JSON list of C-alpha atoms in Angstrom, two decimals:
[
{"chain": "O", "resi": 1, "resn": "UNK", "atom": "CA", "xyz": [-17.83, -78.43, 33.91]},
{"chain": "O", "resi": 2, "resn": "UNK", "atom": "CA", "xyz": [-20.85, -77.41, 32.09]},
{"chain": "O", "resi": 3, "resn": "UNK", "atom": "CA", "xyz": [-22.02, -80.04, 28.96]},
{"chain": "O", "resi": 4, "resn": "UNK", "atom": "CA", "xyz": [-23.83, -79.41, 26.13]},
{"chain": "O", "resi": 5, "resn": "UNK", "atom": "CA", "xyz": [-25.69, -81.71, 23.95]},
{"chain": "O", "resi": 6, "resn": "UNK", "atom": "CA", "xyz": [-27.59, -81.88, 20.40]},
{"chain": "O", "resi": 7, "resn": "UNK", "atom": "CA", "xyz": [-29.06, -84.69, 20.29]},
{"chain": "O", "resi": 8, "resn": "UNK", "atom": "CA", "xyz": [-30.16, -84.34, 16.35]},
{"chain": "O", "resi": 9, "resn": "UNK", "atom": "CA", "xyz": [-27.42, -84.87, 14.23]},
{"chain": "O", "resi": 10, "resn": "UNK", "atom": "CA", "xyz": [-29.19, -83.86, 11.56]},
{"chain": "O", "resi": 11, "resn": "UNK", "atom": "CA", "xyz": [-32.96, -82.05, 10.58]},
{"chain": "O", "resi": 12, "resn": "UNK", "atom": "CA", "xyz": [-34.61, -81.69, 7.20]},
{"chain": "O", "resi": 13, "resn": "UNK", "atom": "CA", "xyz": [-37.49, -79.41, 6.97]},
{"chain": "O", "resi": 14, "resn": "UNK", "atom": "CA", "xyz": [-39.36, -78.38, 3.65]},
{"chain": "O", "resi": 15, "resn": "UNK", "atom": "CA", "xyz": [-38.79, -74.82, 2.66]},
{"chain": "O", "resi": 16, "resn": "UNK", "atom": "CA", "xyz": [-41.63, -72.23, 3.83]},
{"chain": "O", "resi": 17, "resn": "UNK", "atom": "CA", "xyz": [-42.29, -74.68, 6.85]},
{"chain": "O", "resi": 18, "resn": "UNK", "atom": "CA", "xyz": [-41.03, -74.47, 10.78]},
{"chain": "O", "resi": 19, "resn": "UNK", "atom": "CA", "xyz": [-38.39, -76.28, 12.15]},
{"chain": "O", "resi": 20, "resn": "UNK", "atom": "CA", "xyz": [-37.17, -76.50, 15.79]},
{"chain": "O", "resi": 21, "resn": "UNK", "atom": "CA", "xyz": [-33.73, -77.81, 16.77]},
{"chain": "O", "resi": 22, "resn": "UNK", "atom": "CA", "xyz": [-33.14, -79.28, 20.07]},
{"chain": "O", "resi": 23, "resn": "UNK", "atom": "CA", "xyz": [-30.48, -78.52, 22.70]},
{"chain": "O", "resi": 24, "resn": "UNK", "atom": "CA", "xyz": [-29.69, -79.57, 26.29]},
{"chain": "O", "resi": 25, "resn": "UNK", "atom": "CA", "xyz": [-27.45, -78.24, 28.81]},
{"chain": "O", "resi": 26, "resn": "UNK", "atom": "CA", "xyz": [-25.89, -79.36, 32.38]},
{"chain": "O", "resi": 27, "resn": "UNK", "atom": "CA", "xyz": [-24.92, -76.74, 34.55]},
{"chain": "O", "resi": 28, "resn": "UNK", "atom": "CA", "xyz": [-24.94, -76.11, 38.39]},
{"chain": "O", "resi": 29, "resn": "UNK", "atom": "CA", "xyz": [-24.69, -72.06, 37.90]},
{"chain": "O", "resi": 30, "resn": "UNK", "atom": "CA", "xyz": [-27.69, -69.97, 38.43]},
{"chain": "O", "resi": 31, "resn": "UNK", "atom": "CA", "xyz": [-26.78, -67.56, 35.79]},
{"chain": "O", "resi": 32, "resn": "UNK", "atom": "CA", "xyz": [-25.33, -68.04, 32.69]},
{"chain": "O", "resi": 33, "resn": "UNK", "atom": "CA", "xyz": [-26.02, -66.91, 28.71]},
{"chain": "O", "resi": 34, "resn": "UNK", "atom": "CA", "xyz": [-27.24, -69.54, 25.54]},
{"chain": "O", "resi": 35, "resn": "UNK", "atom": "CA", "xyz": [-26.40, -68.60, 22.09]},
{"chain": "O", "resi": 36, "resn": "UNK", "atom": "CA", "xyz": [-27.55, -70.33, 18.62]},
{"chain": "O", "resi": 37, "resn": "UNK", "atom": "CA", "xyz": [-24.88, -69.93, 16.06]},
{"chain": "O", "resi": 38, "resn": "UNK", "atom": "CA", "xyz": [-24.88, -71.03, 12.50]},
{"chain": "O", "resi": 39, "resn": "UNK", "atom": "CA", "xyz": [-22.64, -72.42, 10.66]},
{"chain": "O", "resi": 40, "resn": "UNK", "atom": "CA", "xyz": [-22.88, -72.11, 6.59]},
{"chain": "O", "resi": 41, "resn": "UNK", "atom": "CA", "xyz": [-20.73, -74.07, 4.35]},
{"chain": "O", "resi": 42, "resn": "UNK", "atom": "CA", "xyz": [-18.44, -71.31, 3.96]},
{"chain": "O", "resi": 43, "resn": "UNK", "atom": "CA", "xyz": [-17.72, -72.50, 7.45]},
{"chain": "O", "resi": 44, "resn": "UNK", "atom": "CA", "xyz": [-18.01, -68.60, 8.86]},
{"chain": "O", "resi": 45, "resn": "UNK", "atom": "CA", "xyz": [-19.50, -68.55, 12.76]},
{"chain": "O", "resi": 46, "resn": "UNK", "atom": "CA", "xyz": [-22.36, -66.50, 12.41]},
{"chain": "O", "resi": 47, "resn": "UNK", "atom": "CA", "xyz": [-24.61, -65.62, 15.65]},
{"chain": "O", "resi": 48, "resn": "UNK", "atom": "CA", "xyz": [-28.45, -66.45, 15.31]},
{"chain": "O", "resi": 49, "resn": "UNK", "atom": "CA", "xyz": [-29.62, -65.46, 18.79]},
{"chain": "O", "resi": 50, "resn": "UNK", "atom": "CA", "xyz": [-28.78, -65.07, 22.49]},
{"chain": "O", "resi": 51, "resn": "UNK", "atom": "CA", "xyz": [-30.78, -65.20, 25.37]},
{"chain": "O", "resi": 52, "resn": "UNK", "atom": "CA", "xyz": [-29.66, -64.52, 29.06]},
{"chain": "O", "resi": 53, "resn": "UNK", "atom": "CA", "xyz": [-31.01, -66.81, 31.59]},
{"chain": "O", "resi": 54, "resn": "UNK", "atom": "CA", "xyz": [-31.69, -64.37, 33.96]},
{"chain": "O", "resi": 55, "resn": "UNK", "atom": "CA", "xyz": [-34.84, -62.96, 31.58]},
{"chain": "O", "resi": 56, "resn": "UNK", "atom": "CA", "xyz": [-38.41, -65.25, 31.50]},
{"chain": "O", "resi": 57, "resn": "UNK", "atom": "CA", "xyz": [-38.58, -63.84, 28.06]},
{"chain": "O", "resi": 58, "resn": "UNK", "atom": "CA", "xyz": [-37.54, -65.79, 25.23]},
{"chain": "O", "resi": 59, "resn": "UNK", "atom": "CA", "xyz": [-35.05, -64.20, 23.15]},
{"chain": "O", "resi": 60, "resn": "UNK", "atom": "CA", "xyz": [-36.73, -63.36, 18.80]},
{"chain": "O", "resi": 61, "resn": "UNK", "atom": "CA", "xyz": [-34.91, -62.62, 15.48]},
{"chain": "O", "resi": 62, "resn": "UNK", "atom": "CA", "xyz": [-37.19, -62.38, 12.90]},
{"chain": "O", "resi": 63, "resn": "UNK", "atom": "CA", "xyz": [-37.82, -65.63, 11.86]},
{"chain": "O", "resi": 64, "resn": "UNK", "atom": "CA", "xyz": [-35.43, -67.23, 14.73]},
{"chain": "O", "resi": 65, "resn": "UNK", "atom": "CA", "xyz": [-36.93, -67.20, 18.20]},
{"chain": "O", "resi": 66, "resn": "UNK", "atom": "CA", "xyz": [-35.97, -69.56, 20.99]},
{"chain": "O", "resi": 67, "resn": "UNK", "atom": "CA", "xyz": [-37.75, -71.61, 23.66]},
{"chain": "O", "resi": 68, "resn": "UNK", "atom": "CA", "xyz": [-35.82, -71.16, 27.44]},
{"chain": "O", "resi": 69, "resn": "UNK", "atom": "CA", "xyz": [-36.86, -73.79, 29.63]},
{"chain": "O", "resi": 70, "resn": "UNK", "atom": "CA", "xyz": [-34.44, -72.77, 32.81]},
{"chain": "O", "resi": 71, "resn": "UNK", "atom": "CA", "xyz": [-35.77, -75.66, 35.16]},
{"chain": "O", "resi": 72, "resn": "UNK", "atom": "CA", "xyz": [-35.28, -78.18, 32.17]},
{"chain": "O", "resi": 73, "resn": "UNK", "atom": "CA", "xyz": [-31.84, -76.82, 31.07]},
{"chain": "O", "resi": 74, "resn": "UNK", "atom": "CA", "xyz": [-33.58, -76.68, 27.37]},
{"chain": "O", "resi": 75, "resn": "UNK", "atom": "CA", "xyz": [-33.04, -73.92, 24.97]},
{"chain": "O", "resi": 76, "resn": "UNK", "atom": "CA", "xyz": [-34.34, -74.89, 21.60]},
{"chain": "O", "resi": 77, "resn": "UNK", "atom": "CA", "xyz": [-34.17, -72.77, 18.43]},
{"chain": "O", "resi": 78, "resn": "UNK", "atom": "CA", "xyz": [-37.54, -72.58, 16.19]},
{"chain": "O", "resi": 79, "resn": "UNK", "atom": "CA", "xyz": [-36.71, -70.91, 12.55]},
{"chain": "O", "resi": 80, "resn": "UNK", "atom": "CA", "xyz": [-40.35, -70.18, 11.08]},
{"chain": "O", "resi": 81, "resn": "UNK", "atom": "CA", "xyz": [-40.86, -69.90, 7.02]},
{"chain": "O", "resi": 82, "resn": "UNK", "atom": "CA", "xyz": [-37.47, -71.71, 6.40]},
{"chain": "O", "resi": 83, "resn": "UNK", "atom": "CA", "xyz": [-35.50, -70.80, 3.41]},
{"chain": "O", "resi": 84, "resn": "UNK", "atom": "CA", "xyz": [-32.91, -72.30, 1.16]},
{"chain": "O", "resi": 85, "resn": "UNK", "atom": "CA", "xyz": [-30.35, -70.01, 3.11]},
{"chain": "O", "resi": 86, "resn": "UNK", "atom": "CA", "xyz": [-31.03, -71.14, 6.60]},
{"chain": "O", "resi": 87, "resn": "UNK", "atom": "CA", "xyz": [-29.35, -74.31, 5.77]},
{"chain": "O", "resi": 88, "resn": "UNK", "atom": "CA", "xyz": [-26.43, -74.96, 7.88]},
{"chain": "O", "resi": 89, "resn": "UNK", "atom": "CA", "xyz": [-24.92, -76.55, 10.55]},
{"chain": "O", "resi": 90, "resn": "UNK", "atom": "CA", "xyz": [-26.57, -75.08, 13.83]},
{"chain": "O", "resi": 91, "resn": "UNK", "atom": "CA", "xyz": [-24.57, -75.11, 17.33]},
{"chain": "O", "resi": 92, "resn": "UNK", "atom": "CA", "xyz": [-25.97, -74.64, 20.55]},
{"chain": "O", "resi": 93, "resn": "UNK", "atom": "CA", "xyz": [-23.21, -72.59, 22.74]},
{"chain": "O", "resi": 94, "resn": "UNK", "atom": "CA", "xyz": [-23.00, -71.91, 27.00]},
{"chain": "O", "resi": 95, "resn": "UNK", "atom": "CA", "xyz": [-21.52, -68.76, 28.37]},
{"chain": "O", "resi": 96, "resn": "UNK", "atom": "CA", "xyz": [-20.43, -69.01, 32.23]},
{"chain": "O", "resi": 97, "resn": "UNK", "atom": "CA", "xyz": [-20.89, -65.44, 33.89]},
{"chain": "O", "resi": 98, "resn": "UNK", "atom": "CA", "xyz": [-18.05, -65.43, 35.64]},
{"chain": "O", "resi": 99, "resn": "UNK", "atom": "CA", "xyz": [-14.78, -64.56, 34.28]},
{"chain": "O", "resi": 100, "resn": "UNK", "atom": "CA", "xyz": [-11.74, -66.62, 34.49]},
{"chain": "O", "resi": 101, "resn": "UNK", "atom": "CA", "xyz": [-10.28, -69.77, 34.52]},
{"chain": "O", "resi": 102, "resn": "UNK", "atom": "CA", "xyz": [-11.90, -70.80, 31.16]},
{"chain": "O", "resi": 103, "resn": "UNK", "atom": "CA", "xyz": [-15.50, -69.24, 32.00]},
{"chain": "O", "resi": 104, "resn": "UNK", "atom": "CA", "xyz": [-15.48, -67.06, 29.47]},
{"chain": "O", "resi": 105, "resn": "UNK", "atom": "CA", "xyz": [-15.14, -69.67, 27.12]},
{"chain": "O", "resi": 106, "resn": "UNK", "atom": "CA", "xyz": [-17.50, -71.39, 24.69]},
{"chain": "O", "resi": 107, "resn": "UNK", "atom": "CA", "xyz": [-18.68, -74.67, 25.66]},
{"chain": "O", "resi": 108, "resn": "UNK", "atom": "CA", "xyz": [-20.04, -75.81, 21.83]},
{"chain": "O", "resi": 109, "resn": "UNK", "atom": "CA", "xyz": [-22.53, -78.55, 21.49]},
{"chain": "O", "resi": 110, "resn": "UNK", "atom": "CA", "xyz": [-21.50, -80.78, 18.54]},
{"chain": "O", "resi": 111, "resn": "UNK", "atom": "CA", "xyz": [-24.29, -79.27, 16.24]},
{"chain": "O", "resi": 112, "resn": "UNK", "atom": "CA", "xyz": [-27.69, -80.21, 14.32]},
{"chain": "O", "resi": 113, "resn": "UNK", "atom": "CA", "xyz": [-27.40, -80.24, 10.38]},
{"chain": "O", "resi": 114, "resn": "UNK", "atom": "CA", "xyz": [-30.11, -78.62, 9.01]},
{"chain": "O", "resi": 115, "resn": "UNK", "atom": "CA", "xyz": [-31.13, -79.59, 5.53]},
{"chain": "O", "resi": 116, "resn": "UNK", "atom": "CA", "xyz": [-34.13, -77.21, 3.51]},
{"chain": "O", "resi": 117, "resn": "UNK", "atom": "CA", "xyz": [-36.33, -79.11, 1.21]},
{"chain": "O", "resi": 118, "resn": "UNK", "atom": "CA", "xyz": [-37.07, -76.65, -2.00]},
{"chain": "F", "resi": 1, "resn": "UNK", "atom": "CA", "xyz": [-18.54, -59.73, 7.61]},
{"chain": "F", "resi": 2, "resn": "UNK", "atom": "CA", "xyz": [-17.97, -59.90, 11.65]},
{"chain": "F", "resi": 3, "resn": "UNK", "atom": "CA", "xyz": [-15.24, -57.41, 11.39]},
{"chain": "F", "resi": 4, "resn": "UNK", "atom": "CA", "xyz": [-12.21, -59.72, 12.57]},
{"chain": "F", "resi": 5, "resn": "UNK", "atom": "CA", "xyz": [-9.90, -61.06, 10.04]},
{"chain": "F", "resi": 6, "resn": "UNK", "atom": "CA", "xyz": [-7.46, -63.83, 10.03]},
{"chain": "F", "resi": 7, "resn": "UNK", "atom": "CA", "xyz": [-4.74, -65.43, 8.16]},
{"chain": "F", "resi": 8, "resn": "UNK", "atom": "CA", "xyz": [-3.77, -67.08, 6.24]},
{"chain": "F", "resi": 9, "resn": "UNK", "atom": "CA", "xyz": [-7.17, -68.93, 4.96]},
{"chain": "F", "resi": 10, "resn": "UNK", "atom": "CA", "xyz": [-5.68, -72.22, 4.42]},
{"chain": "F", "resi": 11, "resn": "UNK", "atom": "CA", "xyz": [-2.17, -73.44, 6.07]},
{"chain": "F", "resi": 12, "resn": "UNK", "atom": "CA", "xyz": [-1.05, -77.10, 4.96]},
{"chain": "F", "resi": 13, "resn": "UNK", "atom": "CA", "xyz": [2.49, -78.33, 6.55]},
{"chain": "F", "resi": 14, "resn": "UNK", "atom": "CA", "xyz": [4.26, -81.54, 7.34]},
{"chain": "F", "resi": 15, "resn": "UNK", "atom": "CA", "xyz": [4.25, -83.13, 10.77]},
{"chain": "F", "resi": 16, "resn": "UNK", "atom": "CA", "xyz": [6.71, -81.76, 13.42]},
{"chain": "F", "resi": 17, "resn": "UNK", "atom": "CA", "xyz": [6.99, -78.20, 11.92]},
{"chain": "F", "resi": 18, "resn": "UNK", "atom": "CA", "xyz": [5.65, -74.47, 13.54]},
{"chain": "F", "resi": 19, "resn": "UNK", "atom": "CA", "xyz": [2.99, -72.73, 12.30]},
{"chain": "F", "resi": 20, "resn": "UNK", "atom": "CA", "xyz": [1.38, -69.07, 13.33]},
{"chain": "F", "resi": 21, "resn": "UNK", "atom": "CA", "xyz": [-1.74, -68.00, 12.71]},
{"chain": "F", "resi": 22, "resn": "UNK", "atom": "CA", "xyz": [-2.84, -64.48, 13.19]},
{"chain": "F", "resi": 23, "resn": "UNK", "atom": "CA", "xyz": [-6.13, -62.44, 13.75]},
{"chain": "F", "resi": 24, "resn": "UNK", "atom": "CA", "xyz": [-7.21, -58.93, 13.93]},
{"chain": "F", "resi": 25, "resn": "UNK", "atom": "CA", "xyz": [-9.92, -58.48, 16.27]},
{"chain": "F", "resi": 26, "resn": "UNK", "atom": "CA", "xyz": [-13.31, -55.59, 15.68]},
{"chain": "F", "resi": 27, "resn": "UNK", "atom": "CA", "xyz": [-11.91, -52.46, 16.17]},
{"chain": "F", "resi": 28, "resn": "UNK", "atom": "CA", "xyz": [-12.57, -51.72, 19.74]},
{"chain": "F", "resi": 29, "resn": "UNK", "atom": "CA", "xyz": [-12.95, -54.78, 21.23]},
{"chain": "F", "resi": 30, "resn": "UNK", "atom": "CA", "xyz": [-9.83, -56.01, 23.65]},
{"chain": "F", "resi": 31, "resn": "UNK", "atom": "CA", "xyz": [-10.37, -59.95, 23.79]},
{"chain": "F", "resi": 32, "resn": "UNK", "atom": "CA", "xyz": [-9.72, -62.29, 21.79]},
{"chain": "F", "resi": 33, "resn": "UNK", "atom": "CA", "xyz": [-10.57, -65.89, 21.76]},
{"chain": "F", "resi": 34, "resn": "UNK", "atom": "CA", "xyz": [-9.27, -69.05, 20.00]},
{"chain": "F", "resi": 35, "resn": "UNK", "atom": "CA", "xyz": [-10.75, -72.21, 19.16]},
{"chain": "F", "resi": 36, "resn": "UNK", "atom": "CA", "xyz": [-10.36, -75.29, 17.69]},
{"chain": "F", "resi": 37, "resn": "UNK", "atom": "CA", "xyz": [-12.99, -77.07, 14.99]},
{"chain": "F", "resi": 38, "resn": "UNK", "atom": "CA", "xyz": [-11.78, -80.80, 14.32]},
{"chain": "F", "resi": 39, "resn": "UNK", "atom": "CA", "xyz": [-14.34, -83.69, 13.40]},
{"chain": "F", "resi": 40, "resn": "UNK", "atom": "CA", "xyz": [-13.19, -85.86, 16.43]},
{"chain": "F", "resi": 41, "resn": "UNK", "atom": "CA", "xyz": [-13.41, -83.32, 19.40]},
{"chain": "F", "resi": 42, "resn": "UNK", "atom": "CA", "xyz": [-15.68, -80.22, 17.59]},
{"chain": "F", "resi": 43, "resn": "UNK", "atom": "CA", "xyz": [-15.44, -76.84, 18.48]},
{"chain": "F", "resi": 44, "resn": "UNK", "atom": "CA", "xyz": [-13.36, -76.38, 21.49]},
{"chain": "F", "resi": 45, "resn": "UNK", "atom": "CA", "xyz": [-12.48, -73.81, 23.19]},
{"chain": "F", "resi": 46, "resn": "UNK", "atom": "CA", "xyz": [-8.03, -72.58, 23.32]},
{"chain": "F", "resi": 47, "resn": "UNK", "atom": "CA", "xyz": [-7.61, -69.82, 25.01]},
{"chain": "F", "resi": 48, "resn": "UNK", "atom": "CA", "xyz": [-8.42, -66.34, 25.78]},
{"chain": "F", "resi": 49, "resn": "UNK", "atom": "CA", "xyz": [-6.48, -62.70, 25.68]},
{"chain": "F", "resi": 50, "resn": "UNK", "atom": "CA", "xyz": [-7.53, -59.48, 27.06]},
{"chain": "F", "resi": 51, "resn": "UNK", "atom": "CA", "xyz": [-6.07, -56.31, 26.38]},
{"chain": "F", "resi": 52, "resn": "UNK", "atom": "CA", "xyz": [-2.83, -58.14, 26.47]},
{"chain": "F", "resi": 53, "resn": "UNK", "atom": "CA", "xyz": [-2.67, -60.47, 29.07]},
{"chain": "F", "resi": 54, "resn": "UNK", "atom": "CA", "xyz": [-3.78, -64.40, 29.07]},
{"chain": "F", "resi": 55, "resn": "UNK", "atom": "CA", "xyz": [-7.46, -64.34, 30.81]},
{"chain": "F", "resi": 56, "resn": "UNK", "atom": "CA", "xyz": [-8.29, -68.17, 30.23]},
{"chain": "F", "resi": 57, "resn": "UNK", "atom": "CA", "xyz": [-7.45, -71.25, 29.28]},
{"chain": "F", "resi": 58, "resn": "UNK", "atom": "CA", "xyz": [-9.48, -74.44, 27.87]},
{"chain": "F", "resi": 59, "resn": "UNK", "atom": "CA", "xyz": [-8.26, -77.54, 26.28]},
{"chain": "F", "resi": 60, "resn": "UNK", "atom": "CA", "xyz": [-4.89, -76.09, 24.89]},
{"chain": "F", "resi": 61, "resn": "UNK", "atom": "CA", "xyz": [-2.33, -78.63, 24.42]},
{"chain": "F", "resi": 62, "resn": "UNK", "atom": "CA", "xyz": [1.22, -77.62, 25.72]},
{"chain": "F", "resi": 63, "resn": "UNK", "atom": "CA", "xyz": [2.96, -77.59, 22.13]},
{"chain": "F", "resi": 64, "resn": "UNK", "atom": "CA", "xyz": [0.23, -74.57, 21.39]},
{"chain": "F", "resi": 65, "resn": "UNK", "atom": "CA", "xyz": [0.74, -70.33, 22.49]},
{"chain": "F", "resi": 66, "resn": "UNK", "atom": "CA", "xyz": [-0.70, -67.85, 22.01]},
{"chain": "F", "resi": 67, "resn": "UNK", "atom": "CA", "xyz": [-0.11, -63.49, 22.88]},
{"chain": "F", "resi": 68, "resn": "UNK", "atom": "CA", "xyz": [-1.74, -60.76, 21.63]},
{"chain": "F", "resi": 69, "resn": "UNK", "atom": "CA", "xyz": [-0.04, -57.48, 20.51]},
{"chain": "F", "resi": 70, "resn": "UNK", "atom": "CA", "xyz": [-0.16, -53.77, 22.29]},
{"chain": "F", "resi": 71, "resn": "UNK", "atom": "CA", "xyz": [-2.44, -53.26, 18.63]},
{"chain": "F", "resi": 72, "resn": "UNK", "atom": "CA", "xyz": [-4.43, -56.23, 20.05]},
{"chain": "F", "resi": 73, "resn": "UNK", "atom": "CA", "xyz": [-4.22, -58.59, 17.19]},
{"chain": "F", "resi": 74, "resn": "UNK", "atom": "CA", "xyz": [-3.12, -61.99, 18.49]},
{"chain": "F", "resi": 75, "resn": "UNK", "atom": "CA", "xyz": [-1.20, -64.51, 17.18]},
{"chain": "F", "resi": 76, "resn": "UNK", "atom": "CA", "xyz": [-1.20, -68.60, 18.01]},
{"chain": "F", "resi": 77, "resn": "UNK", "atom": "CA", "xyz": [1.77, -70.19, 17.38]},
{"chain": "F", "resi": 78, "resn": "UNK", "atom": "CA", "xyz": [1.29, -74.68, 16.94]},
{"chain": "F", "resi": 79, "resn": "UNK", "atom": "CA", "xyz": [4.29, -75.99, 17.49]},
{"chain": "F", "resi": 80, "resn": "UNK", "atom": "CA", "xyz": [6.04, -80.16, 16.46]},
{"chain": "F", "resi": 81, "resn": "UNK", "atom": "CA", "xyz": [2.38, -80.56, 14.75]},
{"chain": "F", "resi": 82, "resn": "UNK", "atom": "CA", "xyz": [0.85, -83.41, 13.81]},
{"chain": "F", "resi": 83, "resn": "UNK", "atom": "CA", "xyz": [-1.76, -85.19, 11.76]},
{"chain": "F", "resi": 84, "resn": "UNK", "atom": "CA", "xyz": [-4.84, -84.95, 14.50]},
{"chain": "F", "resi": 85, "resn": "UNK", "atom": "CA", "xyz": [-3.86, -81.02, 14.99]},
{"chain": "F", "resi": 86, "resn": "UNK", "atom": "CA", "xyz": [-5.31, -80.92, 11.26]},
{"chain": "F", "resi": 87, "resn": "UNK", "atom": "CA", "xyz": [-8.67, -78.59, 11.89]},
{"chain": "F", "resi": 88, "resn": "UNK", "atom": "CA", "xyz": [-9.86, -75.27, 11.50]},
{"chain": "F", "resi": 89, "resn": "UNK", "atom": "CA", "xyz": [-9.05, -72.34, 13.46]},
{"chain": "F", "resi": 90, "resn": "UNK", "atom": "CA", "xyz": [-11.22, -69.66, 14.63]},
{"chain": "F", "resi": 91, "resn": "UNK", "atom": "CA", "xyz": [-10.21, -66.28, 16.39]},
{"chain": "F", "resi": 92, "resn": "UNK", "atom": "CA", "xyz": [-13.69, -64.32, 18.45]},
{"chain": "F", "resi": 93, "resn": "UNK", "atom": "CA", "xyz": [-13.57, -61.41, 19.53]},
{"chain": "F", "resi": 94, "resn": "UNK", "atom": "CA", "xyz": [-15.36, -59.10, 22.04]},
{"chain": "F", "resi": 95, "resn": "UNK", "atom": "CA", "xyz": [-15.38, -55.85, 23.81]},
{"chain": "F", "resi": 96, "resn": "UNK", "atom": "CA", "xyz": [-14.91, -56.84, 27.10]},
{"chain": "F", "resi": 97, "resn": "UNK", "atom": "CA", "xyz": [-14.40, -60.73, 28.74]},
{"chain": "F", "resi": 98, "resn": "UNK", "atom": "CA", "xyz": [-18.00, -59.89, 30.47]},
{"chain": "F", "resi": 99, "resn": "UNK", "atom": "CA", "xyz": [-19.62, -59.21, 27.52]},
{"chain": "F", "resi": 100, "resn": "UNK", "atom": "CA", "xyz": [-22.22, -61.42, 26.02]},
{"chain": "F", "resi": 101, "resn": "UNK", "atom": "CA", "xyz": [-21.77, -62.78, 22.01]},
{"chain": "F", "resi": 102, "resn": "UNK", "atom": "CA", "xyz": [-18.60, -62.98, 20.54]},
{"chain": "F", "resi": 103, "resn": "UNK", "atom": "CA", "xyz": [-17.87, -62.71, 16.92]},
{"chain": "F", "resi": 104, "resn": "UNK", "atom": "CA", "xyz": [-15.89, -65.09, 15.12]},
{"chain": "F", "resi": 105, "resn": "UNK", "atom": "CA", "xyz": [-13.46, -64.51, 11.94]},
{"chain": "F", "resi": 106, "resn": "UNK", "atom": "CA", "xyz": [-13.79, -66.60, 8.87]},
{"chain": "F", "resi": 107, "resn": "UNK", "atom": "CA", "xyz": [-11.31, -69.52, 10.26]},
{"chain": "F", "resi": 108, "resn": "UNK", "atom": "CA", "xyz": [-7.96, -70.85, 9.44]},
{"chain": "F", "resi": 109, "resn": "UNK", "atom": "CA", "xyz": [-7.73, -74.08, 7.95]},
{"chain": "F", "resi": 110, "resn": "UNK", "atom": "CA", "xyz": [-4.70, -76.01, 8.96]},
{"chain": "F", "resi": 111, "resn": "UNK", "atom": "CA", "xyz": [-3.72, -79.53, 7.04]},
{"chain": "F", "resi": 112, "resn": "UNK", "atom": "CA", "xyz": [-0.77, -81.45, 8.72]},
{"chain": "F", "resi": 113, "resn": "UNK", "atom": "CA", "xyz": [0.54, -83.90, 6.06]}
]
């Protein structure tokens, strides 16, 4: 089963300044999709980014972009010029590509809360 | 907005009793996904519907069911609840089961007193 893990409870980061969050992942598929989702304190699920593993290229938003390290099973999430409005709680999510039997589940990672500093 | 609705918003019922919760899925897209947010286990992952038919299953506890409708909303029905089923609910949905992101509704949030 895959794992993964956020190993910063929490991040503050002064407003107009970068701040990357952290996130690790155990998996022994070859192929397999990373989201970022947020997590406001109207509790609504919203998707920051996605990347597919399959692509060197690291996935950008805007202001989100992420940093895919395949061979380290890292896939952090760097929010540049941070406003009041990117605070949140942040979860790290793993797709399996295969369908079935639970794959095409969510496996969550128990999230980063991100504090902005006016 | 993500486009799928549930309800109701908030749920709060004694211990052993039923409850159903029901979502509405983007239009267009045929599967539909439940989890589970709770402070002890986090977001987990119930069980998944497509176009009708149960596609997957994750950590769903035998008292818990779930179907979705030939309109495609689903429904999951918690049955002889108690206190540590107390979370919030979230339906997903996407077009296909092979597609990438899903999209999550705003939650429901179930208290068992």
């Amino acid at each position: 089963a895959q794992t993964v893990t956020q190993s910063q409870p929490e991040m503050s980061v002064q407003e107009a300044e970068t701040v990357t969050l952290s996130c690790t992942y155990d998996t022994s598929e070859s192929d397999y999709y990373l989201f970022w989702y947020k997590q406001p304190p109207s509790r609504q699920m919203i998707l920051v980014i996605r990347q597919e593993a399959y692509k060197q290229q690291n996935a950008t938003e805007n202001r989100f972009s992420v940093n895919f390290q395949k061979a380290a099973k890292s896939f952090s999430l760097k929010i540049s010029d941070s406003q009041l409005g990117d605070a949140a709680m942040y979860f790290c999510a793993y797709r399996s590509p295969y369908s079935g039997g639970g794959a095409d589940g969510l496996t969550f990672g128990k999230g980063t809360h991100l504090i902005i500093q006016p | 907005d993500s486009g799928v609705t549930q309800t109701p918003k908030h749920l709060i019922t004694a211990t052993g009793q039923r409850v159903t919760l029901r979502c509405s899925p983007r239009s267009g897209d045929l599967s539909v996904y439940w989890y589970q947010q709770s402070l002890d286990q986090g977001l987990q992952f119930l069980i998944q519907y497509y176009n009708g038919e149960e596609r997957a299953k994750g950590n769903i506890l035998e008292r818990f069911s779930a179907q979705q409708f030939p309109d495609l909303h689903s429904e999951l029905n918690l049955s002889s609840l108690e206190l540590g089923d107390s979370a919030l609910y979230f339906c997903a949905s996407n077009l296909a089961g092979h597609s990438y992101e899903q999209y999550f509704g705003p939650g429901t949030r179930l208290t068992v007193t």
